[in-house]
mmCIF file with all atom_site columns, C-alpha atoms in Angstrom:
data_model
loop_
_atom_site.group_PDB
_atom_site.id
_atom_site.type_symbol
_atom_site.label_atom_id
_atom_site.label_alt_id
_atom_site.label_comp_id
_atom_site.label_asym_id
_atom_site.label_entity_id
_atom_site.label_seq_id
_atom_site.pdbx_PDB_ins_code
_atom_site.Cartn_x
_atom_site.Cartn_y
_atom_site.Cartn_z
_atom_site.occupancy
_atom_site.B_iso_or_equiv
_atom_site.pdbx_formal_charge
_atom_site.auth_seq_id
_atom_site.auth_comp_id
_atom_site.auth_asym_id
_atom_site.auth_atom_id
_atom_site.pdbx_PDB_model_num
ATOM 1   C CA . GLU Y 1 1   ? -1.119  -7.774 -2.135  1.00 0.00 ? 1   GLU Y CA 1
ATOM 2   C CA . THR Y 1 2   ? -3.951  -5.236 -2.093  1.00 0.00 ? 2   THR Y CA 1
ATOM 3   C CA . GLY Y 1 3   ? -3.017  -1.626 -1.465  1.00 0.00 ? 3   GLY Y CA 1
ATOM 4   C CA . VAL Y 1 4   ? -4.870  0.990  0.534   1.00 0.00 ? 4   VAL Y CA 1
ATOM 5   C CA . THR Y 1 5   ? -8.214  1.919  -0.968  1.00 0.00 ? 5   THR Y CA 1
ATOM 6   C CA . GLN Y 1 6   ? -10.567 4.771  -0.134  1.00 0.00 ? 6   GLN Y CA 1
ATOM 7   C CA . SER Y 1 7   ? -14.141 5.601  -0.987  1.00 0.00 ? 7   SER Y CA 1
ATOM 8   C CA . PRO Y 1 8   ? -15.670 7.681  -2.306  1.00 0.00 ? 8   PRO Y CA 1
ATOM 9   C CA . THR Y 1 9   ? -13.237 9.412  -4.644  1.00 0.00 ? 9   THR Y CA 1
ATOM 10  C CA . HIS Y 1 10  ? -15.074 12.724 -4.570  1.00 0.00 ? 10  HIS Y CA 1
ATOM 11  C CA . LEU Y 1 11  ? -17.827 14.093 -2.367  1.00 0.00 ? 11  LEU Y CA 1
ATOM 12  C CA . ILE Y 1 12  ? -19.768 17.340 -2.266  1.00 0.00 ? 12  ILE Y CA 1
ATOM 13  C CA . LYS Y 1 13  ? -21.623 18.357 0.885   1.00 0.00 ? 13  LYS Y CA 1
ATOM 14  C CA . THR Y 1 14  ? -23.165 21.521 2.298   1.00 0.00 ? 14  THR Y CA 1
ATOM 15  C CA . ARG Y 1 15  ? -22.345 23.276 5.539   1.00 0.00 ? 15  ARG Y CA 1
ATOM 16  C CA . GLY Y 1 16  ? -23.805 21.607 8.607   1.00 0.00 ? 16  GLY Y CA 1
ATOM 17  C CA . GLN Y 1 17  ? -24.070 18.182 7.019   1.00 0.00 ? 17  GLN Y CA 1
ATOM 18  C CA . GLN Y 1 18  ? -22.291 15.044 8.158   1.00 0.00 ? 18  GLN Y CA 1
ATOM 19  C CA . VAL Y 1 19  ? -19.965 12.871 6.091   1.00 0.00 ? 19  VAL Y CA 1
ATOM 20  C CA . THR Y 1 20  ? -18.411 9.410  6.370   1.00 0.00 ? 20  THR Y CA 1
ATOM 21  C CA . LEU Y 1 21  ? -15.253 8.478  4.508   1.00 0.00 ? 21  LEU Y CA 1
ATOM 22  C CA . ARG Y 1 22  ? -14.025 4.916  4.244   1.00 0.00 ? 22  ARG Y CA 1
ATOM 23  C CA . CYS Y 1 23  ? -10.649 3.254  4.053   1.00 0.00 ? 23  CYS Y CA 1
ATOM 24  C CA . SER Y 1 24  ? -9.490  -0.322 3.559   1.00 0.00 ? 24  SER Y CA 1
ATOM 25  C CA . SER Y 1 25  ? -5.997  -0.908 4.839   1.00 0.00 ? 25  SER Y CA 1
ATOM 26  C CA . GLN Y 1 26  ? -3.289  -2.809 3.050   1.00 0.00 ? 26  GLN Y CA 1
ATOM 27  C CA . SER Y 1 27  ? -3.325  -6.542 3.633   1.00 0.00 ? 27  SER Y CA 1
ATOM 28  C CA . GLY Y 1 28  ? -1.550  -7.455 6.874   1.00 0.00 ? 28  GLY Y CA 1
ATOM 29  C CA . HIS Y 1 29  ? -1.589  -3.928 8.321   1.00 0.00 ? 29  HIS Y CA 1
ATOM 30  C CA . ASN Y 1 30  ? -3.159  -3.295 11.723  1.00 0.00 ? 30  ASN Y CA 1
ATOM 31  C CA . THR Y 1 31  ? -2.949  0.485  11.984  1.00 0.00 ? 31  THR Y CA 1
ATOM 32  C CA . VAL Y 1 32  ? -4.762  3.216  10.100  1.00 0.00 ? 32  VAL Y CA 1
ATOM 33  C CA . SER Y 1 33  ? -3.991  6.934  10.173  1.00 0.00 ? 33  SER Y CA 1
ATOM 34  C CA . TRP Y 1 34  ? -6.065  9.752  8.721   1.00 0.00 ? 34  TRP Y CA 1
ATOM 35  C CA . TYR Y 1 35  ? -4.704  13.014 7.367   1.00 0.00 ? 35  TYR Y CA 1
ATOM 36  C CA . GLN Y 1 36  ? -6.314  16.193 6.056   1.00 0.00 ? 36  GLN Y CA 1
ATOM 37  C CA . GLN Y 1 37  ? -4.559  17.889 3.152   1.00 0.00 ? 37  GLN Y CA 1
ATOM 38  C CA . ALA Y 1 38  ? -5.817  21.356 2.337   1.00 0.00 ? 38  ALA Y CA 1
ATOM 39  C CA . LEU Y 1 39  ? -5.116  22.698 -1.134  1.00 0.00 ? 39  LEU Y CA 1
ATOM 40  C CA . GLY Y 1 40  ? -1.447  23.591 -1.524  1.00 0.00 ? 40  GLY Y CA 1
ATOM 41  C CA . GLN Y 1 41  ? -0.515  22.275 1.911   1.00 0.00 ? 41  GLN Y CA 1
ATOM 42  C CA . GLY Y 1 42  ? 1.099   19.210 3.392   1.00 0.00 ? 42  GLY Y CA 1
ATOM 43  C CA . PRO Y 1 43  ? -1.063  16.573 5.079   1.00 0.00 ? 43  PRO Y CA 1
ATOM 44  C CA . GLN Y 1 44  ? -2.053  17.234 8.699   1.00 0.00 ? 44  GLN Y CA 1
ATOM 45  C CA . PHE Y 1 45  ? -2.467  14.316 11.099  1.00 0.00 ? 45  PHE Y CA 1
ATOM 46  C CA . ILE Y 1 46  ? -6.047  13.832 12.320  1.00 0.00 ? 46  ILE Y CA 1
ATOM 47  C CA . PHE Y 1 47  ? -5.833  10.589 14.302  1.00 0.00 ? 47  PHE Y CA 1
ATOM 48  C CA . GLN Y 1 48  ? -4.656  7.018  14.230  1.00 0.00 ? 48  GLN Y CA 1
ATOM 49  C CA . TYR Y 1 49  ? -6.378  3.742  15.092  1.00 0.00 ? 49  TYR Y CA 1
ATOM 50  C CA . TYR Y 1 50  ? -4.605  0.633  16.271  1.00 0.00 ? 50  TYR Y CA 1
ATOM 51  C CA . ARG Y 1 51  ? -6.559  -2.549 16.941  1.00 0.00 ? 51  ARG Y CA 1
ATOM 52  C CA . GLU Y 1 52  ? -9.851  -0.658 16.982  1.00 0.00 ? 52  GLU Y CA 1
ATOM 53  C CA . GLU Y 1 53  ? -8.702  1.924  19.553  1.00 0.00 ? 53  GLU Y CA 1
ATOM 54  C CA . GLU Y 1 54  ? -7.736  5.543  18.936  1.00 0.00 ? 54  GLU Y CA 1
ATOM 55  C CA . ASN Y 1 55  ? -3.973  5.700  19.344  1.00 0.00 ? 55  ASN Y CA 1
ATOM 56  C CA . GLY Y 1 56  ? -3.224  9.398  19.077  1.00 0.00 ? 56  GLY Y CA 1
ATOM 57  C CA . ARG Y 1 57  ? -4.937  12.507 17.823  1.00 0.00 ? 57  ARG Y CA 1
ATOM 58  C CA . GLY Y 1 58  ? -3.842  15.697 16.160  1.00 0.00 ? 58  GLY Y CA 1
ATOM 59  C CA . ASN Y 1 59  ? -5.216  19.191 16.663  1.00 0.00 ? 59  ASN Y CA 1
ATOM 60  C CA . PHE Y 1 60  ? -8.720  18.539 15.314  1.00 0.00 ? 60  PHE Y CA 1
ATOM 61  C CA . PRO Y 1 61  ? -12.046 19.179 17.094  1.00 0.00 ? 61  PRO Y CA 1
ATOM 62  C CA . PRO Y 1 62  ? -14.238 16.355 18.426  1.00 0.00 ? 62  PRO Y CA 1
ATOM 63  C CA . ARG Y 1 63  ? -16.581 16.613 15.453  1.00 0.00 ? 63  ARG Y CA 1
ATOM 64  C CA . PHE Y 1 64  ? -13.867 14.623 13.665  1.00 0.00 ? 64  PHE Y CA 1
ATOM 65  C CA . SER Y 1 65  ? -14.278 11.049 14.823  1.00 0.00 ? 65  SER Y CA 1
ATOM 66  C CA . GLY Y 1 66  ? -13.355 7.631  13.591  1.00 0.00 ? 66  GLY Y CA 1
ATOM 67  C CA . LEU Y 1 67  ? -13.745 3.913  13.842  1.00 0.00 ? 67  LEU Y CA 1
ATOM 68  C CA . GLN Y 1 68  ? -11.625 0.921  13.072  1.00 0.00 ? 68  GLN Y CA 1
ATOM 69  C CA . PHE Y 1 69  ? -13.237 -2.454 12.436  1.00 0.00 ? 69  PHE Y CA 1
ATOM 70  C CA . PRO Y 1 70  ? -11.972 -5.974 13.231  1.00 0.00 ? 70  PRO Y CA 1
ATOM 71  C CA . ASN Y 1 71  ? -10.752 -6.336 9.653   1.00 0.00 ? 71  ASN Y CA 1
ATOM 72  C CA . TYR Y 1 72  ? -8.713  -3.123 10.227  1.00 0.00 ? 72  TYR Y CA 1
ATOM 73  C CA . SER Y 1 73  ? -10.715 -1.063 7.764   1.00 0.00 ? 73  SER Y CA 1
ATOM 74  C CA . SER Y 1 74  ? -11.630 2.379  9.045   1.00 0.00 ? 74  SER Y CA 1
ATOM 75  C CA . GLU Y 1 75  ? -14.084 5.237  8.811   1.00 0.00 ? 75  GLU Y CA 1
ATOM 76  C CA . LEU Y 1 76  ? -13.620 8.948  9.293   1.00 0.00 ? 76  LEU Y CA 1
ATOM 77  C CA . ASN Y 1 77  ? -16.746 10.842 10.317  1.00 0.00 ? 77  ASN Y CA 1
ATOM 78  C CA . VAL Y 1 78  ? -17.059 14.598 10.262  1.00 0.00 ? 78  VAL Y CA 1
ATOM 79  C CA . ASN Y 1 79  ? -20.117 16.260 11.788  1.00 0.00 ? 79  ASN Y CA 1
ATOM 80  C CA . ALA Y 1 80  ? -21.379 19.814 11.330  1.00 0.00 ? 80  ALA Y CA 1
ATOM 81  C CA . LEU Y 1 81  ? -19.299 20.384 8.222   1.00 0.00 ? 81  LEU Y CA 1
ATOM 82  C CA . GLU Y 1 82  ? -17.640 23.761 7.780   1.00 0.00 ? 82  GLU Y CA 1
ATOM 83  C CA . LEU Y 1 83  ? -16.294 25.375 4.626   1.00 0.00 ? 83  LEU Y CA 1
ATOM 84  C CA . ASP Y 1 84  ? -12.725 24.913 5.912   1.00 0.00 ? 84  ASP Y CA 1
ATOM 85  C CA . ASP Y 1 85  ? -13.248 21.151 5.980   1.00 0.00 ? 85  ASP Y CA 1
ATOM 86  C CA . SER Y 1 86  ? -12.901 21.162 2.203   1.00 0.00 ? 86  SER Y CA 1
ATOM 87  C CA . ALA Y 1 87  ? -9.745  19.154 1.576   1.00 0.00 ? 87  ALA Y CA 1
ATOM 88  C CA . LEU Y 1 88  ? -8.241  15.905 0.399   1.00 0.00 ? 88  LEU Y CA 1
ATOM 89  C CA . TYR Y 1 89  ? -8.557  13.275 3.123   1.00 0.00 ? 89  TYR Y CA 1
ATOM 90  C CA . LEU Y 1 90  ? -5.835  10.669 3.073   1.00 0.00 ? 90  LEU Y CA 1
ATOM 91  C CA . CYS Y 1 91  ? -5.833  7.325  4.777   1.00 0.00 ? 91  CYS Y CA 1
ATOM 92  C CA . ALA Y 1 92  ? -2.568  5.525  5.487   1.00 0.00 ? 92  ALA Y CA 1
ATOM 93  C CA . SER Y 1 93  ? -2.015  2.047  6.844   1.00 0.00 ? 93  SER Y CA 1
ATOM 94  C CA . SER Y 1 94  ? 1.001   0.527  8.541   1.00 0.00 ? 94  SER Y CA 1
ATOM 95  C CA . LEU Y 1 95  ? 2.168   -2.399 10.582  1.00 0.00 ? 95  LEU Y CA 1
ATOM 96  C CA . ALA Y 1 96  ? 2.653   -0.713 13.907  1.00 0.00 ? 96  ALA Y CA 1
ATOM 97  C CA . LEU Y 1 97  ? 4.983   -1.398 16.774  1.00 0.00 ? 97  LEU Y CA 1
ATOM 98  C CA . VAL Y 1 98  ? 7.641   -3.100 14.697  1.00 0.00 ? 98  VAL Y CA 1
ATOM 99  C CA . GLU Y 1 99  ? 10.805  -1.175 15.423  1.00 0.00 ? 99  GLU Y CA 1
ATOM 100 C CA . GLY Y 1 100 ? 12.242  0.361  12.320  1.00 0.00 ? 100 GLY Y CA 1
ATOM 101 C CA . ARG Y 1 101 ? 9.106   -0.167 10.286  1.00 0.00 ? 101 ARG Y CA 1
ATOM 102 C CA . ASN Y 1 102 ? 7.261   3.147  10.690  1.00 0.00 ? 102 ASN Y CA 1
ATOM 103 C CA . GLU Y 1 103 ? 6.480   3.352  7.013   1.00 0.00 ? 103 GLU Y CA 1
ATOM 104 C CA . GLN Y 1 104 ? 2.929   4.268  6.144   1.00 0.00 ? 104 GLN Y CA 1
ATOM 105 C CA . PHE Y 1 105 ? 1.242   3.375  2.869   1.00 0.00 ? 105 PHE Y CA 1
ATOM 106 C CA . PHE Y 1 106 ? -1.220  5.919  1.567   1.00 0.00 ? 106 PHE Y CA 1
ATOM 107 C CA . GLY Y 1 107 ? -4.483  5.561  -0.270  1.00 0.00 ? 107 GLY Y CA 1
ATOM 108 C CA . PRO Y 1 108 ? -5.514  7.787  -3.196  1.00 0.00 ? 108 PRO Y CA 1
ATOM 109 C CA . GLY Y 1 109 ? -7.602  10.052 -0.996  1.00 0.00 ? 109 GLY Y CA 1
ATOM 110 C CA . THR Y 1 110 ? -11.145 11.389 -0.934  1.00 0.00 ? 110 THR Y CA 1
ATOM 111 C CA . ARG Y 1 111 ? -11.683 14.930 -2.188  1.00 0.00 ? 111 ARG Y CA 1
ATOM 112 C CA . LEU Y 1 112 ? -14.345 16.587 0.007   1.00 0.00 ? 112 LEU Y CA 1
ATOM 113 C CA . THR Y 1 113 ? -15.904 19.858 -1.065  1.00 0.00 ? 113 THR Y CA 1
ATOM 114 C CA . VAL Y 1 114 ? -18.125 21.724 1.380   1.00 0.00 ? 114 VAL Y CA 1
ATOM 115 C CA . LEU Y 1 115 ? -20.423 24.368 -0.141  1.00 0.00 ? 115 LEU Y CA 1
ATOM 116 C CA . ALA D 2 1   ? 7.225   21.079 18.963  1.00 0.00 ? 1   ALA D CA 1
ATOM 117 C CA . GLN D 2 2   ? 8.430   19.110 15.999  1.00 0.00 ? 2   GLN D CA 1
ATOM 118 C CA . THR D 2 3   ? 8.378   20.927 12.683  1.00 0.00 ? 3   THR D CA 1
ATOM 119 C CA . VAL D 2 4   ? 9.351   20.232 9.096   1.00 0.00 ? 4   VAL D CA 1
ATOM 120 C CA . THR D 2 5   ? 10.246  23.075 6.732   1.00 0.00 ? 5   THR D CA 1
ATOM 121 C CA . GLN D 2 6   ? 10.534  22.964 2.969   1.00 0.00 ? 6   GLN D CA 1
ATOM 122 C CA . SER D 2 7   ? 11.692  26.365 1.765   1.00 0.00 ? 7   SER D CA 1
ATOM 123 C CA . GLN D 2 8   ? 11.346  25.790 -1.983  1.00 0.00 ? 8   GLN D CA 1
ATOM 124 C CA . PRO D 2 9   ? 7.666   25.991 -3.046  1.00 0.00 ? 9   PRO D CA 1
ATOM 125 C CA . GLU D 2 10  ? 8.495   25.295 -6.696  1.00 0.00 ? 10  GLU D CA 1
ATOM 126 C CA . MET D 2 11  ? 11.438  24.047 -8.686  1.00 0.00 ? 11  MET D CA 1
ATOM 127 C CA . SER D 2 12  ? 12.091  23.008 -12.246 1.00 0.00 ? 12  SER D CA 1
ATOM 128 C CA . VAL D 2 13  ? 14.809  20.922 -13.854 1.00 0.00 ? 13  VAL D CA 1
ATOM 129 C CA . GLN D 2 14  ? 15.671  19.858 -17.368 1.00 0.00 ? 14  GLN D CA 1
ATOM 130 C CA . GLU D 2 15  ? 15.205  16.227 -18.231 1.00 0.00 ? 15  GLU D CA 1
ATOM 131 C CA . ALA D 2 16  ? 18.342  14.144 -17.487 1.00 0.00 ? 16  ALA D CA 1
ATOM 132 C CA . GLU D 2 17  ? 19.762  16.765 -15.124 1.00 0.00 ? 17  GLU D CA 1
ATOM 133 C CA . THR D 2 18  ? 20.122  16.643 -11.348 1.00 0.00 ? 18  THR D CA 1
ATOM 134 C CA . VAL D 2 19  ? 18.038  18.548 -8.825  1.00 0.00 ? 19  VAL D CA 1
ATOM 135 C CA . THR D 2 20  ? 18.179  18.834 -5.035  1.00 0.00 ? 20  THR D CA 1
ATOM 136 C CA . LEU D 2 21  ? 15.141  19.504 -2.839  1.00 0.00 ? 21  LEU D CA 1
ATOM 137 C CA . SER D 2 22  ? 15.727  20.914 0.639   1.00 0.00 ? 22  SER D CA 1
ATOM 138 C CA . CYS D 2 23  ? 14.167  19.980 3.949   1.00 0.00 ? 23  CYS D CA 1
ATOM 139 C CA . THR D 2 24  ? 14.977  20.998 7.502   1.00 0.00 ? 24  THR D CA 1
ATOM 140 C CA . TYR D 2 25  ? 13.328  19.773 10.658  1.00 0.00 ? 25  TYR D CA 1
ATOM 141 C CA . ASP D 2 26  ? 13.328  20.445 14.344  1.00 0.00 ? 26  ASP D CA 1
ATOM 142 C CA . THR D 2 27  ? 13.100  17.850 17.093  1.00 0.00 ? 27  THR D CA 1
ATOM 143 C CA . SER D 2 28  ? 14.561  17.093 20.484  1.00 0.00 ? 28  SER D CA 1
ATOM 144 C CA . GLU D 2 29  ? 14.412  13.340 19.901  1.00 0.00 ? 29  GLU D CA 1
ATOM 145 C CA . SER D 2 30  ? 17.573  11.379 19.221  1.00 0.00 ? 30  SER D CA 1
ATOM 146 C CA . ASN D 2 31  ? 15.978  8.557  17.259  1.00 0.00 ? 31  ASN D CA 1
ATOM 147 C CA . TYR D 2 32  ? 13.499  9.204  14.490  1.00 0.00 ? 32  TYR D CA 1
ATOM 148 C CA . TYR D 2 33  ? 12.720  8.524  10.856  1.00 0.00 ? 33  TYR D CA 1
ATOM 149 C CA . LEU D 2 34  ? 12.662  10.817 7.858   1.00 0.00 ? 34  LEU D CA 1
ATOM 150 C CA . PHE D 2 35  ? 10.914  10.257 4.567   1.00 0.00 ? 35  PHE D CA 1
ATOM 151 C CA . TRP D 2 36  ? 10.459  11.783 1.160   1.00 0.00 ? 36  TRP D CA 1
ATOM 152 C CA . TYR D 2 37  ? 7.086   11.174 -0.430  1.00 0.00 ? 37  TYR D CA 1
ATOM 153 C CA . LYS D 2 38  ? 6.054   11.944 -3.993  1.00 0.00 ? 38  LYS D CA 1
ATOM 154 C CA . GLN D 2 39  ? 2.499   13.014 -4.796  1.00 0.00 ? 39  GLN D CA 1
ATOM 155 C CA . PRO D 2 40  ? 1.809   13.108 -8.549  1.00 0.00 ? 40  PRO D CA 1
ATOM 156 C CA . PRO D 2 41  ? -1.332  14.745 -9.948  1.00 0.00 ? 41  PRO D CA 1
ATOM 157 C CA . SER D 2 42  ? -3.108  11.428 -9.449  1.00 0.00 ? 42  SER D CA 1
ATOM 158 C CA . ARG D 2 43  ? -2.894  12.290 -5.703  1.00 0.00 ? 43  ARG D CA 1
ATOM 159 C CA . GLN D 2 44  ? -1.531  8.979  -4.390  1.00 0.00 ? 44  GLN D CA 1
ATOM 160 C CA . MET D 2 45  ? 1.376   9.485  -2.022  1.00 0.00 ? 45  MET D CA 1
ATOM 161 C CA . ILE D 2 46  ? 4.281   7.246  -2.926  1.00 0.00 ? 46  ILE D CA 1
ATOM 162 C CA . LEU D 2 47  ? 7.296   6.662  -0.706  1.00 0.00 ? 47  LEU D CA 1
ATOM 163 C CA . VAL D 2 48  ? 10.489  7.704  -2.457  1.00 0.00 ? 48  VAL D CA 1
ATOM 164 C CA . ILE D 2 49  ? 13.098  7.097  0.218   1.00 0.00 ? 49  ILE D CA 1
ATOM 165 C CA . ARG D 2 50  ? 13.469  6.748  3.974   1.00 0.00 ? 50  ARG D CA 1
ATOM 166 C CA . GLN D 2 51  ? 16.278  7.409  6.458   1.00 0.00 ? 51  GLN D CA 1
ATOM 167 C CA . GLU D 2 52  ? 16.689  6.192  10.006  1.00 0.00 ? 52  GLU D CA 1
ATOM 168 C CA . ALA D 2 53  ? 18.345  8.838  12.170  1.00 0.00 ? 53  ALA D CA 1
ATOM 169 C CA . TYR D 2 54  ? 20.620  6.321  13.879  1.00 0.00 ? 54  TYR D CA 1
ATOM 170 C CA . LYS D 2 55  ? 22.160  5.360  10.543  1.00 0.00 ? 55  LYS D CA 1
ATOM 171 C CA . GLN D 2 56  ? 25.022  7.576  9.455   1.00 0.00 ? 56  GLN D CA 1
ATOM 172 C CA . GLN D 2 57  ? 25.012  6.287  5.894   1.00 0.00 ? 57  GLN D CA 1
ATOM 173 C CA . ASN D 2 58  ? 22.843  8.261  3.518   1.00 0.00 ? 58  ASN D CA 1
ATOM 174 C CA . ALA D 2 59  ? 19.997  6.284  1.968   1.00 0.00 ? 59  ALA D CA 1
ATOM 175 C CA . THR D 2 60  ? 19.952  5.641  -1.769  1.00 0.00 ? 60  THR D CA 1
ATOM 176 C CA . GLU D 2 61  ? 17.213  4.258  -3.998  1.00 0.00 ? 61  GLU D CA 1
ATOM 177 C CA . ASN D 2 62  ? 18.219  4.082  -7.644  1.00 0.00 ? 62  ASN D CA 1
ATOM 178 C CA . ARG D 2 63  ? 18.214  7.693  -8.936  1.00 0.00 ? 63  ARG D CA 1
ATOM 179 C CA . PHE D 2 64  ? 17.171  9.093  -5.553  1.00 0.00 ? 64  PHE D CA 1
ATOM 180 C CA . SER D 2 65  ? 19.567  9.785  -2.698  1.00 0.00 ? 65  SER D CA 1
ATOM 181 C CA . VAL D 2 66  ? 19.535  11.873 0.425   1.00 0.00 ? 66  VAL D CA 1
ATOM 182 C CA . ASN D 2 67  ? 22.034  14.085 2.202   1.00 0.00 ? 67  ASN D CA 1
ATOM 183 C CA . PHE D 2 68  ? 21.246  13.590 5.876   1.00 0.00 ? 68  PHE D CA 1
ATOM 184 C CA . GLN D 2 69  ? 22.994  16.014 8.204   1.00 0.00 ? 69  GLN D CA 1
ATOM 185 C CA . LYS D 2 70  ? 21.809  15.125 11.696  1.00 0.00 ? 70  LYS D CA 1
ATOM 186 C CA . ALA D 2 71  ? 23.599  17.911 13.536  1.00 0.00 ? 71  ALA D CA 1
ATOM 187 C CA . ALA D 2 72  ? 22.220  20.496 11.143  1.00 0.00 ? 72  ALA D CA 1
ATOM 188 C CA . LYS D 2 73  ? 18.791  18.787 11.095  1.00 0.00 ? 73  LYS D CA 1
ATOM 189 C CA . SER D 2 74  ? 18.837  18.801 7.338   1.00 0.00 ? 74  SER D CA 1
ATOM 190 C CA . PHE D 2 75  ? 17.488  16.133 4.987   1.00 0.00 ? 75  PHE D CA 1
ATOM 191 C CA . SER D 2 76  ? 17.762  16.987 1.298   1.00 0.00 ? 76  SER D CA 1
ATOM 192 C CA . LEU D 2 77  ? 16.690  14.826 -1.633  1.00 0.00 ? 77  LEU D CA 1
ATOM 193 C CA . LYS D 2 78  ? 18.787  14.553 -4.767  1.00 0.00 ? 78  LYS D CA 1
ATOM 194 C CA . ILE D 2 79  ? 17.204  13.305 -7.959  1.00 0.00 ? 79  ILE D CA 1
ATOM 195 C CA . SER D 2 80  ? 19.691  12.292 -10.627 1.00 0.00 ? 80  SER D CA 1
ATOM 196 C CA . ASP D 2 81  ? 18.934  11.847 -14.323 1.00 0.00 ? 81  ASP D CA 1
ATOM 197 C CA . SER D 2 82  ? 15.538  13.523 -13.887 1.00 0.00 ? 82  SER D CA 1
ATOM 198 C CA . GLN D 2 83  ? 12.674  12.029 -15.871 1.00 0.00 ? 83  GLN D CA 1
ATOM 199 C CA . LEU D 2 84  ? 9.357   13.519 -16.963 1.00 0.00 ? 84  LEU D CA 1
ATOM 200 C CA . GLY D 2 85  ? 7.622   11.087 -14.611 1.00 0.00 ? 85  GLY D CA 1
ATOM 201 C CA . ASP D 2 86  ? 9.357   12.726 -11.673 1.00 0.00 ? 86  ASP D CA 1
ATOM 202 C CA . THR D 2 87  ? 7.057   15.742 -12.066 1.00 0.00 ? 87  THR D CA 1
ATOM 203 C CA . ALA D 2 88  ? 5.080   15.863 -8.801  1.00 0.00 ? 88  ALA D CA 1
ATOM 204 C CA . MET D 2 89  ? 4.769   17.421 -5.376  1.00 0.00 ? 89  MET D CA 1
ATOM 205 C CA . TYR D 2 90  ? 7.476   16.190 -3.027  1.00 0.00 ? 90  TYR D CA 1
ATOM 206 C CA . PHE D 2 91  ? 6.876   16.125 0.704   1.00 0.00 ? 91  PHE D CA 1
ATOM 207 C CA . CYS D 2 92  ? 9.426   15.699 3.434   1.00 0.00 ? 92  CYS D CA 1
ATOM 208 C CA . ALA D 2 93  ? 8.059   13.928 6.514   1.00 0.00 ? 93  ALA D CA 1
ATOM 209 C CA . PHE D 2 94  ? 9.252   13.180 10.053  1.00 0.00 ? 94  PHE D CA 1
ATOM 210 C CA . THR D 2 95  ? 8.152   10.639 12.609  1.00 0.00 ? 95  THR D CA 1
ATOM 211 C CA . GLY D 2 96  ? 9.594   9.857  16.001  1.00 0.00 ? 96  GLY D CA 1
ATOM 212 C CA . SER D 2 97  ? 10.547  6.368  17.057  1.00 0.00 ? 97  SER D CA 1
ATOM 213 C CA . GLY D 2 98  ? 7.500   4.603  18.476  1.00 0.00 ? 98  GLY D CA 1
ATOM 214 C CA . THR D 2 99  ? 5.162   7.517  17.766  1.00 0.00 ? 99  THR D CA 1
ATOM 215 C CA . TYR D 2 100 ? 2.067   7.448  15.718  1.00 0.00 ? 100 TYR D CA 1
ATOM 216 C CA . LYS D 2 101 ? 2.024   10.355 13.353  1.00 0.00 ? 101 LYS D CA 1
ATOM 217 C CA . TYR D 2 102 ? 3.887   11.846 10.464  1.00 0.00 ? 102 TYR D CA 1
ATOM 218 C CA . ILE D 2 103 ? 4.670   15.547 10.368  1.00 0.00 ? 103 ILE D CA 1
ATOM 219 C CA . PHE D 2 104 ? 4.845   16.822 6.826   1.00 0.00 ? 104 PHE D CA 1
ATOM 220 C CA . GLY D 2 105 ? 6.407   19.878 5.272   1.00 0.00 ? 105 GLY D CA 1
ATOM 221 C CA . THR D 2 106 ? 4.432   22.124 2.935   1.00 0.00 ? 106 THR D CA 1
ATOM 222 C CA . GLY D 2 107 ? 5.895   20.460 -0.139  1.00 0.00 ? 107 GLY D CA 1
ATOM 223 C CA . THR D 2 108 ? 7.957   21.379 -3.181  1.00 0.00 ? 108 THR D CA 1
ATOM 224 C CA . ARG D 2 109 ? 6.354   21.299 -6.597  1.00 0.00 ? 109 ARG D CA 1
ATOM 225 C CA . LEU D 2 110 ? 8.896   19.858 -9.031  1.00 0.00 ? 110 LEU D CA 1
ATOM 226 C CA . LYS D 2 111 ? 8.486   20.167 -12.757 1.00 0.00 ? 111 LYS D CA 1
ATOM 227 C CA . VAL D 2 112 ? 10.750  18.266 -15.116 1.00 0.00 ? 112 VAL D CA 1
ATOM 228 C CA . LEU D 2 113 ? 11.074  19.996 -18.467 1.00 0.00 ? 113 LEU D CA 1
ATOM 229 C CA . ALA D 2 114 ? 11.539  18.163 -21.764 1.00 0.00 ? 114 ALA D CA 1
#
């Protein structure tokens, strides 16, 4: 069973640029969630995708967008990067809508630095 | 709004001893799930233990157990026989039944001393 993978591991961008982060979900999972974890903080929910549709969004501006593909892998896109976007971005996959199985499995994260 | 609070930013414990990490939460829901996740320096979040709110029995996973007090909205994690490999950030997380997001606390940095 393959776990959640993310790429790239590290990324350095400058203000105003755009970035795409990628996530492959765990085998058999149909839902992907993205979280932003600033240094010294807990993860903050960005959004979730279920069967290629956005299924909930946290308090993040529209310049944070995403996609989910038929194989359930996902992308997180951030436009017009700001310094405060520097963080660890975590992807988590789960098998949604199975009562009692809300457990999410996390990837290792992508460390984004905005200069 | 649902919130999760971890009031201990840092803790340390001697190897082989027991330590308890605190977590409180606020919600108006009656059915929900609570989790403790471990994040070692390698960054990967690992599930330590989970608790369904409708279950009165406290969850246990080997050396890890919880004290779930639903009325007090408290969910503490006890680590017995602490090992050096337990050194990590520990996050308490909440999710409602049928909802789509986890709400995390700010974490407790645990250091196990040799």
